[in-house]
Structure formats: structure tokens, C-alpha cells
Short mmCIF file of C-alpha atoms in Angstrom, two decimals:
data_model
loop_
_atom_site.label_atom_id
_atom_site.label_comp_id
_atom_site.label_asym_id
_atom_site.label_seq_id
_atom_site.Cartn_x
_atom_site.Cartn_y
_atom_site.Cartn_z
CA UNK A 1 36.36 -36.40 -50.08
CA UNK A 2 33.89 -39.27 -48.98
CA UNK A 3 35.59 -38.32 -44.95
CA UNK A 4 34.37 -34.76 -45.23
CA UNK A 5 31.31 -36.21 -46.77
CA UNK A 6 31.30 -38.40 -43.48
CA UNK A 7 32.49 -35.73 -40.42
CA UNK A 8 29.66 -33.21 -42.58
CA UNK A 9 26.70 -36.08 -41.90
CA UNK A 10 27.74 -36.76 -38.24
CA UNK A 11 28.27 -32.78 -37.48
CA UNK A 12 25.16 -31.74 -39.44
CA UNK A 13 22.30 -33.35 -37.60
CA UNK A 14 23.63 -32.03 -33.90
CA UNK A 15 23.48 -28.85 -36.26
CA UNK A 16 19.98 -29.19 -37.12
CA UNK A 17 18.43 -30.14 -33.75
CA UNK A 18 20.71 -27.75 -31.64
CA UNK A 19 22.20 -24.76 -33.95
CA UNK A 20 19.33 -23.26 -33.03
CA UNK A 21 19.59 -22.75 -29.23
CA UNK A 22 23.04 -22.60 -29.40
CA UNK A 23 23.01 -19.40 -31.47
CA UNK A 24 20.17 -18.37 -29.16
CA UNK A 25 22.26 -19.08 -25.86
CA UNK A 26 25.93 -17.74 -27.58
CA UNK A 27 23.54 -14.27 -28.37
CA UNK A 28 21.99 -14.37 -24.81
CA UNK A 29 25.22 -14.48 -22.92
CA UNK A 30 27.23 -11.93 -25.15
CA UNK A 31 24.58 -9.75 -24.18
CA UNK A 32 25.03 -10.00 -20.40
CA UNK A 33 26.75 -8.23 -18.17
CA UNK A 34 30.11 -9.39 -17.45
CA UNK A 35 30.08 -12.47 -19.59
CA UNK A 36 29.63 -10.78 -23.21
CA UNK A 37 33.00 -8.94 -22.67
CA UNK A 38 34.52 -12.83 -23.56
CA UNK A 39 31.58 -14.29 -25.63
CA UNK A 40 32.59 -13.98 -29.03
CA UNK A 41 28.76 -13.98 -29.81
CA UNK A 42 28.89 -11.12 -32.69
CA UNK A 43 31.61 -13.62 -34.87
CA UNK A 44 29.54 -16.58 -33.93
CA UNK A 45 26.38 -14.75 -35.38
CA UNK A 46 28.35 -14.18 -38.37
CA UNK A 47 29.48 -17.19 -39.42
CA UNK A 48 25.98 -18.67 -38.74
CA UNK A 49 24.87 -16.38 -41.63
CA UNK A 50 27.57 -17.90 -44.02
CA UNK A 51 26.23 -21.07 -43.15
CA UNK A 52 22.88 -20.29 -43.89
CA UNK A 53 24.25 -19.68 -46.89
CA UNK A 54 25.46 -22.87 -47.38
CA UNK A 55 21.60 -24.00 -46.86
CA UNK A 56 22.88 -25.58 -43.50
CA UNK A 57 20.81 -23.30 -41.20
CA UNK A 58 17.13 -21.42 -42.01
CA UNK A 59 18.30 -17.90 -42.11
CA UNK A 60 14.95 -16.72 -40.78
CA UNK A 61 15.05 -19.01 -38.22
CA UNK A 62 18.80 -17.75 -37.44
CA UNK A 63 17.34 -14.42 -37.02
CA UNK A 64 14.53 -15.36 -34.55
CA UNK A 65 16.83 -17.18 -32.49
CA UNK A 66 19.78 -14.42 -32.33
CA UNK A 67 16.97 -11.84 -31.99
CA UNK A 68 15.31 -14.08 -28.93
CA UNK A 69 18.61 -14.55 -27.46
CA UNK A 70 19.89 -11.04 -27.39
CA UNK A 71 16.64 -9.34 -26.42
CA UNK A 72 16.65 -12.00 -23.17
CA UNK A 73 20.37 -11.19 -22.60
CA UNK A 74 19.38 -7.71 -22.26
CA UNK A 75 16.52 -8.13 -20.17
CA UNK A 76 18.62 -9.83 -17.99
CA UNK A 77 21.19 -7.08 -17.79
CA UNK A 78 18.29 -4.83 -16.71
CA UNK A 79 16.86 -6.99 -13.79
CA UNK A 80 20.74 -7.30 -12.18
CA UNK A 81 21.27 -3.54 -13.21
CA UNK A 82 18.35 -2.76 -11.20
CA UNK A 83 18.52 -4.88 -8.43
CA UNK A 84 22.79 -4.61 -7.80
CA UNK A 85 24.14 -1.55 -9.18
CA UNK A 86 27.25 0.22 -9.93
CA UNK A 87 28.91 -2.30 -6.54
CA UNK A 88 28.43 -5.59 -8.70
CA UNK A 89 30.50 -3.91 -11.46
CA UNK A 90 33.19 -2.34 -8.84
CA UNK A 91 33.13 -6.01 -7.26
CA UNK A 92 33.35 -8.85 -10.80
CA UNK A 93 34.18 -6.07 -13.13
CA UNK A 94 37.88 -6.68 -13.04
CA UNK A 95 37.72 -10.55 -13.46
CA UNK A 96 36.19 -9.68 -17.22
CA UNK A 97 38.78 -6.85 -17.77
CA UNK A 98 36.10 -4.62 -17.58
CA UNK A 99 38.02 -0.76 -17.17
CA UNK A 100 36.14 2.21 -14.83
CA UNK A 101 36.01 4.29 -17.57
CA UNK A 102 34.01 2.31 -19.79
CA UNK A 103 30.98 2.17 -17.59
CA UNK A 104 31.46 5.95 -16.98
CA UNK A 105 31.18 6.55 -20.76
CA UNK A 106 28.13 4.13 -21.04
CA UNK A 107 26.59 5.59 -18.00
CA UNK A 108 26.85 8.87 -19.22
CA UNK A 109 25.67 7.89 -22.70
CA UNK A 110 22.49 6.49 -21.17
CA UNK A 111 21.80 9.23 -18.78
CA UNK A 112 21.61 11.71 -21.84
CA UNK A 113 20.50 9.30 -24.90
CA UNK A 114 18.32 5.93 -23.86
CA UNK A 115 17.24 5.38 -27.83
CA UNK A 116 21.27 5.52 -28.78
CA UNK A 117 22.89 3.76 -25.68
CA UNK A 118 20.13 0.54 -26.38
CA UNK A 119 20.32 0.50 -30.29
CA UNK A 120 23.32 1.74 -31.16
CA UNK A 121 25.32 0.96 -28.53
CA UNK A 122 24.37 -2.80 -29.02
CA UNK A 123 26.80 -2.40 -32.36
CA UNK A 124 30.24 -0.69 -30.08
CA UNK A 125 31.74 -3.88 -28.13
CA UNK A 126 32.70 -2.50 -24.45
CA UNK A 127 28.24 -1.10 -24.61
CA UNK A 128 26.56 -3.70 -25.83
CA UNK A 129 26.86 -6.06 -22.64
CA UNK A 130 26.94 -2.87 -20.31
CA UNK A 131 24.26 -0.78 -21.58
CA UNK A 132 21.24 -2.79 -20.65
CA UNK A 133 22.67 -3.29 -17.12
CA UNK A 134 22.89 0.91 -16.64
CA UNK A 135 19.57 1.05 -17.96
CA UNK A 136 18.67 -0.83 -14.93
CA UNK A 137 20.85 1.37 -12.41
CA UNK A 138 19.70 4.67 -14.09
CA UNK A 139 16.64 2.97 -13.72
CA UNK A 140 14.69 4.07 -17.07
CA UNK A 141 11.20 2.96 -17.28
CA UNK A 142 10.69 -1.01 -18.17
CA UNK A 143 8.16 -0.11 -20.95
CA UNK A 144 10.69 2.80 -22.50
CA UNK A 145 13.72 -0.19 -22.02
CA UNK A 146 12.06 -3.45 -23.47
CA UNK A 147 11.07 -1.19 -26.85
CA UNK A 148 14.54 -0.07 -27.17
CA UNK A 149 15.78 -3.54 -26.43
CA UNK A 150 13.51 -5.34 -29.21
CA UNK A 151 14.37 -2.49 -31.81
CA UNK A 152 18.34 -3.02 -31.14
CA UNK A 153 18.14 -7.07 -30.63
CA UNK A 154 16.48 -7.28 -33.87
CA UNK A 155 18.69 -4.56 -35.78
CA UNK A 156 21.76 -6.73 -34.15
CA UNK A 157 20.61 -10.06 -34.86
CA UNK A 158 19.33 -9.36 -38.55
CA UNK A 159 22.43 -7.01 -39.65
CA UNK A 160 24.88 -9.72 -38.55
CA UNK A 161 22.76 -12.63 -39.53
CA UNK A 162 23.20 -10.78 -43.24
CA UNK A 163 26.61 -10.02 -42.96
CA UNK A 164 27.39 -13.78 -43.06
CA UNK A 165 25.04 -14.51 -45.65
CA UNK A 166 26.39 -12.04 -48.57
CA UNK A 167 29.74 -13.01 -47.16
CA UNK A 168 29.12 -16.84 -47.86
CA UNK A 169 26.85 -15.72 -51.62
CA UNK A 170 30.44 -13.42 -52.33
CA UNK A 171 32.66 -16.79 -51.28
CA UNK A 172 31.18 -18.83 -53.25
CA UNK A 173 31.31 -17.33 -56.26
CA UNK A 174 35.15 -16.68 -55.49
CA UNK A 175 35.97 -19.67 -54.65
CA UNK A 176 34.58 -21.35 -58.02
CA UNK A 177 37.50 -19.81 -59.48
CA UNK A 178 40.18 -19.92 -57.22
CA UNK A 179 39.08 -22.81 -54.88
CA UNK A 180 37.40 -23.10 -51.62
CA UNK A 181 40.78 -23.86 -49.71
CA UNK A 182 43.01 -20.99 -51.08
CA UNK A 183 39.95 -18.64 -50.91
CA UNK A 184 39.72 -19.44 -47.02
CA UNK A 185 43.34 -18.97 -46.89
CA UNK A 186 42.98 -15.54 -48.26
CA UNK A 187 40.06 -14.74 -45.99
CA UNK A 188 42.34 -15.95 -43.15
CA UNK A 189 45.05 -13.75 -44.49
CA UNK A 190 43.17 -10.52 -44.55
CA UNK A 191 41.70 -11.22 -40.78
CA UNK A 192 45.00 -11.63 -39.87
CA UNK A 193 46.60 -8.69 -41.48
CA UNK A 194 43.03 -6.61 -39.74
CA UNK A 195 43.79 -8.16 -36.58
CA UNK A 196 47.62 -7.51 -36.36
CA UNK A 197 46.67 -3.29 -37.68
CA UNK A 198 43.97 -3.33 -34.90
CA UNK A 199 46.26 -4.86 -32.06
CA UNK A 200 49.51 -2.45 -32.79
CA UNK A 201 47.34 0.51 -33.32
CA UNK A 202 46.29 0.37 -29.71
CA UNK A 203 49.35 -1.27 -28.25
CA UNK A 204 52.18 -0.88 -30.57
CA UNK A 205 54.12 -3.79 -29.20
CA UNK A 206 55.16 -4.98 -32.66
CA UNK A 207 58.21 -4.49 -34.61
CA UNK A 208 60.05 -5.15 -37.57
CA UNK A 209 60.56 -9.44 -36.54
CA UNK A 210 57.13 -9.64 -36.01
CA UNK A 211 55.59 -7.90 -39.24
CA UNK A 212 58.11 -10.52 -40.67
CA UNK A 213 56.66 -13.92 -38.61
CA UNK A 214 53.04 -12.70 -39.92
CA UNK A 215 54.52 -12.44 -43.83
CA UNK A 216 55.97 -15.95 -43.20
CA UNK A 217 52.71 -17.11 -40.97
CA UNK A 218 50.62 -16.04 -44.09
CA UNK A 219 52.64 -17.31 -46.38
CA UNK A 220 53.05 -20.70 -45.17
CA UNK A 221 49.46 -21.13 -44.60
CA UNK A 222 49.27 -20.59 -48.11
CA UNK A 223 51.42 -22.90 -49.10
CA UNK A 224 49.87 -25.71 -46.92
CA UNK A 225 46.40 -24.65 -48.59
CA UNK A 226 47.66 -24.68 -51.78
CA UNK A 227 49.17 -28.10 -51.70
CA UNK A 228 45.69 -30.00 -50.17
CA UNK A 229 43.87 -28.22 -52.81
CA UNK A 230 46.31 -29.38 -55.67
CA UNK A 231 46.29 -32.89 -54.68
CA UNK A 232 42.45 -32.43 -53.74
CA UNK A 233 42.42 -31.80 -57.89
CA UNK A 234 45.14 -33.67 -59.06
CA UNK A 235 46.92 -30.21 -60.38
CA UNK A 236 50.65 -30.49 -61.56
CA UNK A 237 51.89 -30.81 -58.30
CA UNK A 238 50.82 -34.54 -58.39
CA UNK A 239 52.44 -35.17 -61.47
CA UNK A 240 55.81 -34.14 -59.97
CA UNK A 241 55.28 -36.36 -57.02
CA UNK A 242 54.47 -39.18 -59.28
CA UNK A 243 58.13 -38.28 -61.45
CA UNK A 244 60.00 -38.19 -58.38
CA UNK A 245 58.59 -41.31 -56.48
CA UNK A 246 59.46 -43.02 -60.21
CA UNK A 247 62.82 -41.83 -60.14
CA UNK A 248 63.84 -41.58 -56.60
CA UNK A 249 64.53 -45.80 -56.31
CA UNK A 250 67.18 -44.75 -59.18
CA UNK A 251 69.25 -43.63 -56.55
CA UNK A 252 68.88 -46.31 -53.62
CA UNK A 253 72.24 -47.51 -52.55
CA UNK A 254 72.69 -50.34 -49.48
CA UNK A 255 74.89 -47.78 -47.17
CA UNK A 256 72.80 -44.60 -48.02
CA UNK A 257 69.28 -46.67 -47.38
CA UNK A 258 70.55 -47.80 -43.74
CA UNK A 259 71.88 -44.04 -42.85
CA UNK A 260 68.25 -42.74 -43.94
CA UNK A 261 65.97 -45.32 -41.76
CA UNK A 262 68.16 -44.23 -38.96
CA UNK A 263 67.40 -40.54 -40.05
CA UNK A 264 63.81 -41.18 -39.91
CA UNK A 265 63.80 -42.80 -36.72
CA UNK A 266 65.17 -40.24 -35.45
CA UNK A 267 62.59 -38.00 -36.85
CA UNK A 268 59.38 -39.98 -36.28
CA UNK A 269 56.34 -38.74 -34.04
CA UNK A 270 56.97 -41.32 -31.63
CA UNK A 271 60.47 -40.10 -31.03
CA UNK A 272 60.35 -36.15 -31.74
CA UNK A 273 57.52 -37.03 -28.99
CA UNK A 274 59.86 -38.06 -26.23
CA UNK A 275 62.49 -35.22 -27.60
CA UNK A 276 59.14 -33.12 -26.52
CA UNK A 277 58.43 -34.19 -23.24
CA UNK A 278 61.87 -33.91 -21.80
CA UNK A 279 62.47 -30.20 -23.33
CA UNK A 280 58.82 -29.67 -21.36
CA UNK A 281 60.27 -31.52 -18.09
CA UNK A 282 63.20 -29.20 -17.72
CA UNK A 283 61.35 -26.05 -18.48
CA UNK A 284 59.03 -26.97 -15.77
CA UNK A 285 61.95 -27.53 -13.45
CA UNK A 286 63.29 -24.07 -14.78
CA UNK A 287 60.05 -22.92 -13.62
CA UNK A 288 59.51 -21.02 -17.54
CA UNK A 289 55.93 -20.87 -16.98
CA UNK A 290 55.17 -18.49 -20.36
CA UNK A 291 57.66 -21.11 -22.40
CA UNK A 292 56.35 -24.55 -21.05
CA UNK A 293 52.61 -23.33 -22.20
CA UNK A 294 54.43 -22.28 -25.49
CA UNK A 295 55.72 -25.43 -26.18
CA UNK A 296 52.91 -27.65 -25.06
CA UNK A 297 50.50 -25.79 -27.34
CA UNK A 298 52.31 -25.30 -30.57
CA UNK A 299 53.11 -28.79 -30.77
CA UNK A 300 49.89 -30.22 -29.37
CA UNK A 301 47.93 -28.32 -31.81
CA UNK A 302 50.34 -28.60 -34.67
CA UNK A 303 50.43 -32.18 -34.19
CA UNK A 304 46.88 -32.73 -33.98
CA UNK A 305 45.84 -30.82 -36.52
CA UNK A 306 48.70 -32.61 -38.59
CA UNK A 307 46.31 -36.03 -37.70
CA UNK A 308 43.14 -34.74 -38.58
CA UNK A 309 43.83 -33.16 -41.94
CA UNK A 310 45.15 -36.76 -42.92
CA UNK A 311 42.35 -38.36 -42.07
CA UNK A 312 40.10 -35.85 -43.49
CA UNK A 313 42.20 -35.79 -46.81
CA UNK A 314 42.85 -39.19 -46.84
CA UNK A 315 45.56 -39.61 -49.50
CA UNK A 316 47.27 -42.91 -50.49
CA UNK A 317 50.88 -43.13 -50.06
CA UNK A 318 53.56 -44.13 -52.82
CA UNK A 319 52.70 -47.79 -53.80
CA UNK A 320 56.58 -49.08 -53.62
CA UNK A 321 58.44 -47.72 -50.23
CA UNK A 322 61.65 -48.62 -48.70
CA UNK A 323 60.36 -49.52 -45.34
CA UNK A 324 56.53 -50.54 -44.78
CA UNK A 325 54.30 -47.31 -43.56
CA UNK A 326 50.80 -47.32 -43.14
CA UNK A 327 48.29 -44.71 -42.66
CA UNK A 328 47.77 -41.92 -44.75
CA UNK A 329 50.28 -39.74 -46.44
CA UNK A 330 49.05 -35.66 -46.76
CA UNK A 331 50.58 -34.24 -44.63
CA UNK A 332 54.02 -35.69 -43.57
CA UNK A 333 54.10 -36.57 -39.73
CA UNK A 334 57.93 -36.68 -39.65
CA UNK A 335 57.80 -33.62 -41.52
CA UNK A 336 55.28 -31.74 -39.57
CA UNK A 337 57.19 -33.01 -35.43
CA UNK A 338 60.16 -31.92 -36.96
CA UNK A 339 59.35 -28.64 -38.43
CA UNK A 340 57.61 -28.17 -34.98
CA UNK A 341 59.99 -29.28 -32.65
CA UNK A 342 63.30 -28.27 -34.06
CA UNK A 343 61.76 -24.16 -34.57
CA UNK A 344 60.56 -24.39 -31.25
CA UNK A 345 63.76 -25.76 -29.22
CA UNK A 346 66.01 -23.14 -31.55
CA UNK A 347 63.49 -20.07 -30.74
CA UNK A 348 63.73 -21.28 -26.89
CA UNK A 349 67.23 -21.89 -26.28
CA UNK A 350 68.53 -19.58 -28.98
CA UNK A 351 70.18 -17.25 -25.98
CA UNK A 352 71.59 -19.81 -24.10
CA UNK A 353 74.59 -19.85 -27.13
CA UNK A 354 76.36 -16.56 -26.81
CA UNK A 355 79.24 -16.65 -29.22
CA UNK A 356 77.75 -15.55 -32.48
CA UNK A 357 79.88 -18.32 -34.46
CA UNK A 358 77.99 -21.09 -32.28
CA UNK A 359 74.72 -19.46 -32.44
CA UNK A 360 74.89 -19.56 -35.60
CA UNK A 361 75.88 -22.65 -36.43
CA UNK A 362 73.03 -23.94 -33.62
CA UNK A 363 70.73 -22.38 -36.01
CA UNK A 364 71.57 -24.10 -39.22
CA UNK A 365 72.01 -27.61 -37.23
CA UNK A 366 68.55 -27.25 -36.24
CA UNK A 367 67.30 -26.08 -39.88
CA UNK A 368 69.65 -29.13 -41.29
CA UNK A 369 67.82 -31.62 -39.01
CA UNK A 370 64.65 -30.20 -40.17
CA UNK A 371 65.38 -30.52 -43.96
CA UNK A 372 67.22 -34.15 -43.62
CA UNK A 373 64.44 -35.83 -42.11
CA UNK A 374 62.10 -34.66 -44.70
CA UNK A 375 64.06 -35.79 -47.21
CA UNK A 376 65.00 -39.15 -45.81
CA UNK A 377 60.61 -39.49 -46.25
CA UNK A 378 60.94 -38.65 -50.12
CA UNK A 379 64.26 -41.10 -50.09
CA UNK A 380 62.57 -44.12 -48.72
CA UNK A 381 59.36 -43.63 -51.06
CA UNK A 382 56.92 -43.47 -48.25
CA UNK A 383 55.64 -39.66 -48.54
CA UNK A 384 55.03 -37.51 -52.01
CA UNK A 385 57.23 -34.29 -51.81
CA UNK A 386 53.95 -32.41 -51.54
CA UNK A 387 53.09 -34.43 -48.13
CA UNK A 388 56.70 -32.89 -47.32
CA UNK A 389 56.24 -29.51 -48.36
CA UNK A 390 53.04 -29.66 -46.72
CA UNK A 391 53.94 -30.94 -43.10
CA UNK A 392 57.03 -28.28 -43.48
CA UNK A 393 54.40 -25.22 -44.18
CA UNK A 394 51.83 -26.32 -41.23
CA UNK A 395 54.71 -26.65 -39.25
CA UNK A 396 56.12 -22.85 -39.65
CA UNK A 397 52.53 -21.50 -39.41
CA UNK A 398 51.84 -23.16 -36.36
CA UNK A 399 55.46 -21.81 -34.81
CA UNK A 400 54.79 -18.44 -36.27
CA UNK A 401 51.43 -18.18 -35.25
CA UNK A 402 52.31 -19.58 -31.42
CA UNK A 403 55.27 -17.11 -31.83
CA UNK A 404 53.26 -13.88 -32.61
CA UNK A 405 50.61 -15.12 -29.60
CA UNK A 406 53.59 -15.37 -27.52
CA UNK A 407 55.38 -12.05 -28.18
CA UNK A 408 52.31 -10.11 -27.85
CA UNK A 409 51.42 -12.07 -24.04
CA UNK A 410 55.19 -11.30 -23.10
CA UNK A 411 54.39 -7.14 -24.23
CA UNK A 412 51.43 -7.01 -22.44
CA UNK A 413 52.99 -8.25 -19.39
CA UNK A 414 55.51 -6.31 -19.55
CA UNK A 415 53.46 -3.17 -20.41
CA UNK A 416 51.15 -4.42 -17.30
CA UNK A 417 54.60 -4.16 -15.30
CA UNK A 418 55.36 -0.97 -16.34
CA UNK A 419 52.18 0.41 -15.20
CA UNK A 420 51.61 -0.63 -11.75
#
């Protein structure tokens, strides 16, 4: 804990002397045109409030500083509104994804109800970057504007501000009983589960494998959570870890040990690394743009978060170990590269085997591989079987969170296709 203790006093001062203006800046630009349709300033706002919270901003401060930065955001919307007009929409509009029919519907709301376009409309997504810009086409009086735009910058900044705050009052008491880290899990579940409803309502592009990927995405972060927080408080889990790493050397035989250091060579970061680089190579060659980006960023980011949870967690490894290790043990490496790469070379190449026989036995090879290596870490006495199960379950929710991200880019494509 004395790491977190560590990152928290390095992170908190930059916190302190910048949160601030960065809050101020994040609400500024969501507010102007253009920019705010891809400045996630309204989730940014929110979490600030949890943090304030967590007595690591001054809420009231965090409301002066939203409220300052969306009430300049807006006045800027005006001035371009005013001074370029409907053509500087027609002309940037579609590098921001921003759709015709949208500024009709905000045009039309401000042409018939200033008060509700300004305040209200700060609240809708597609208006609250647009609506101060109209205000400057439809040119309504500055005086009429800037009172709207203080009423809805403050009503923005303040409702959101206290949305994170009785969010972060309501996790803590939660999480006294059921820990911080499987609290956060279930927070992450039920955005997820929100996210998914939201995205297929609109676009239905999911189906039955994919509702299954975000059980087992869900699931496995669980898992992962559940095993940091365990050995975080020495639950039963560590007790087993301690039985097996006793009872494990019962079993060491002279043939068996040599067949598992090979094993775990084979599975080590180093190596699953080069294993990586030439499945990249040839799907660059293959010119598989969509996979290549796939595979680069699943393992890259299951990998690294792999590194910085060990170091953050910082857990000693078993004292007496076939082979000498060092670094720390939660989660498995070996476990973690080959949970990663082995998912992601069967979910790539899984069509290139047509007969169903070989497919299938492809499948299992790669799941065997998978499972071996682990186990050839809880063989040689270097990893705990939670470090294991733990690598293993940030492995699958990195591939079935990449996987879901994936899908859903190859739909919209396709549905992009479809329409031109």
C-alpha cells in the first residue's frame, strides 16, 4: 500500500496547483463549438465531484472553476456564432461528426425558446456546445445571452459538481462493506451494462456473442478485482496460495522440472513479445488495417497495465522457487502475455482453419497453451495461484473488452457502407 501511498503524493500536488484550471479549461472547451462534441467535459466534471469527496479538491472551488469555464466556453460560441455563421458549421461540422439535423433542431429551438435552448439545452449533449454558437447567428441580444449563459453555466457546473459528490459520500459507505476494489468493479459493471443498452438501442449491431463477451468481460474484471483485494487483506485466498506453494515441491521430479522451464520460456513476456511482433508484421503485410490496431492495443494495454498493477500492489513472491525470478508477483506476466496473445491469434486466424475437426482442435491447442504455461508458474514456485488466476482474468477482460470495441468499429463501418 506504501506505492499507492507514493503515486497518491506525487499525483496530488500537480492536483492541487492545476486541478483547478484544468477543470476550468476541460468545461471551457466542452462548451465550444465543434470541440465539446469530443470533450468528455460533463464525466470529467463528475468525477471531480467524487474527488471532492475524497477531500482532494475544494468543492466550492470546483464549482467556480466549472462555472468560469463553461460560461467562457459559451461566450465564445457566441462571438464565432456571430461573426461566421451557419458556413463554419457546413465547412468543420463534419470533422466533429456533427449531423445537419442537429443544428436545425437547435436552431429552431432557439429561434422560439432563448431561456430553454441556453439553460436547458446546456444538460442535452448534441445543444450544449451548439446552442451558444446559434445564439450568435440568430443573433439574440448580448445582454438577454450572457444572463442565460451565467444561469445555465452555473446550474451545469453545480448539478454535476454534486452528482460526483453524493456519488463518492454513497461509495464510500459501500465500499466499507464490500471493499473499495470490488465496489469499483461493480460501478464499472453497471456503466458497462448502461453503455452496451445505450449503444444497441440506437444501433442494434449486437447479438447473442456479444451480450456473451460483456457477461465474460464483467465477469473477469471481477475476478481480477476480487483477487487484488483478497491478497490486499490477506482473505482465504492467501491461505490457499500459501498450502499450495507448501505442497507443490512435493511433486518436483528431475524430467518434469526441465519440461516446465522450457514451458515457461516459451511463455515469458520477452518471448510471447517476439510471438507479438511477427503476428503484427504479417498483418501489416496483409494490409489488415482494423486487425493490426486490434492487436497492437489489446496487448499493449493489457501488458502495461499487467506492469503497473504489480508495481502498485507490490506483492512478494513465494520465498523457495525452482528457477530464480525477481520482481513482483500479483499479477502473473506469463500468465497475463499468454492469456493475451494466445485469445488474440485464435480470434484472428480462427477462419483461416475451415474443417470444423481442425478448427476445433486449433481452439483447444491455443486454450491448452494458455493453461500450461500458467501452471508451469505455480509448478516452479515462482507465482501464487492467485497471481495466476489474476493475470488469466485481466487477460480475458482486456480481449473481451478490445473484442466488443472491435465488433462495434467493424458494424459501424459496415452500416457507414451500407448507407452511402
Amino acid at each position: 500500500m506504501h506505492k499507492i501511498e507514493k503515486i497518491l503524493s506525487a499525483i496530488l500536488p500537480v492536483l492541487d496547483q492545476w486541478g483547478y484550471v484544468g477543470i476550468g479549461v476541460i468545461s471551457l472547451l466542452e462548451a465550444t463549438p465543434l470541440v465539446g462534441f469530443i470533450v468528455p467535459g460533463q464525466t470529467i466534471v463528475i468525477i471531480s465531484g467524487f474527488l471532492a469527496q475524497n477531500d482532494i479538491f475544494n468543492i466550492w472551488y470546483l464549482m467556480i472553476a466549472a462555472s468560469a469555464g463553461a460560461i467562457g466556453g459559451d461566450l465564445i460560441g457566441y462571438i464565432l456564432g456571430k461573426k461566421y455563421g451557419h458556413p463554419f458549421i457546413v465547412k468543420y461540422g463534419k470533422y466533429f461528426y456533427l449531423k445537419e439535423e442537429n443544428y436545425k433542431k437547435t436552431k429552431d429551438l432557439m429561434t422560439n425558446h432563448v431561456g430553454k435552448a441556453l439553460i436547458v439545452g446546456r444538460f442535452t449533449a448534441f445543444t450544449r456546445a451548439l446552442a451558444p454558437f446559434i445564439a450568435g447567428i440568430v443573433e439574440v441580444p448580448f445582454i438577454k445571452f450572457i444572463w442565460y449563459n451565467i444561469i445555465g453555466g452555473i446550474a451545469w457546473s453545480v448539478s454535476f459538481v454534486l452528482i460526483g459528490y453524493i456519488f463518492g459520500a454513497s461509495y464510500k459507505i459501500v465500499a466499507k462493506s464490500l471493499g473499495v476494489i470490488t465496489t469499483t468493479v461493480i460501478v464499472a459493471t453497471i456503466l458497462l451494462m448502461w453503455l452496451y443498452k445505450v449503444i444497441n438501442k440506437k444501433k442494434h449491431i449486437f447479438k447473442k456473442k456479444h451480450i456473451i463477451a460483456l457477461i465474460v468481460n464483467v465477469f473477469s474484471l471481477y475476478i481480477f478485482g476480487k483477487m487484488i483485494e483478497d491478497v490486499m487483506r490477506h482473505q482465504l485466498i492467501t491461505r490457499f496460495d500459501v498450502w499450495v506453494s507448501e505442497h507443490i515441491m512435493n511433486i518436483w521430479q528431475p524430467l518434469l522440472n526441465k519440461i516446465m522451464i522450457v514451458i515457461t520460456g516459451i511463455g515469458s513476456p520477452e518471448t510471447v513479445s517476439v510471438f507479438f511482433v511477427a503476428v503484427m508484421i504479417f498483418l501489416l503485410i496483409k494490409r489488415k488495417k482494423y486487425e493490426s490496431i486490434f492487436l497492437f492495443s489489446t496487448f499493449s494495454f493489457g501488458m502495461i497495465s499487467g506492469f503497473l498493477v504489480k508495481y502498485i500492489v507490490g506483492r512478494f513472491r513465494p520465498a523457495i522457487g525452482l528457477i530464480s525470478e525477481t520482481g513482483h508477483s500479483l499479477p502473473s506476466g506469463h500468465a497475463l502475455g499468454t492469456t493475451l496473445f494466445f485469445m488474440l491469434f485464435m480470434y484472428l486466424f480462427r477462419n483461416c482453419v475451415k474443417n470444423k475437426i481442425l478448427k476445433t482442435l486449433f481452439i483447444i491447442g491455443n486454450i491448452l497453451m494458455i493453461l500450461i504455461i500458467s501452471f508451469s508458474r505455480i509448478y516452479l514456485n515462482v507465482h501464487w495461484v492467485s497471481d495466476i488466476i489474476a493475470g488469466i482474468s485481466l487477460g480475458i477482460f482486456w480481449f473481451t473488452l478490445a473484442f466488443l470495441s472491435f465488433e462495434s468499429v467493424k458494424a459501424f463501418s459496415n452500416a457507414k457502407e451500407i448507407n452511402k
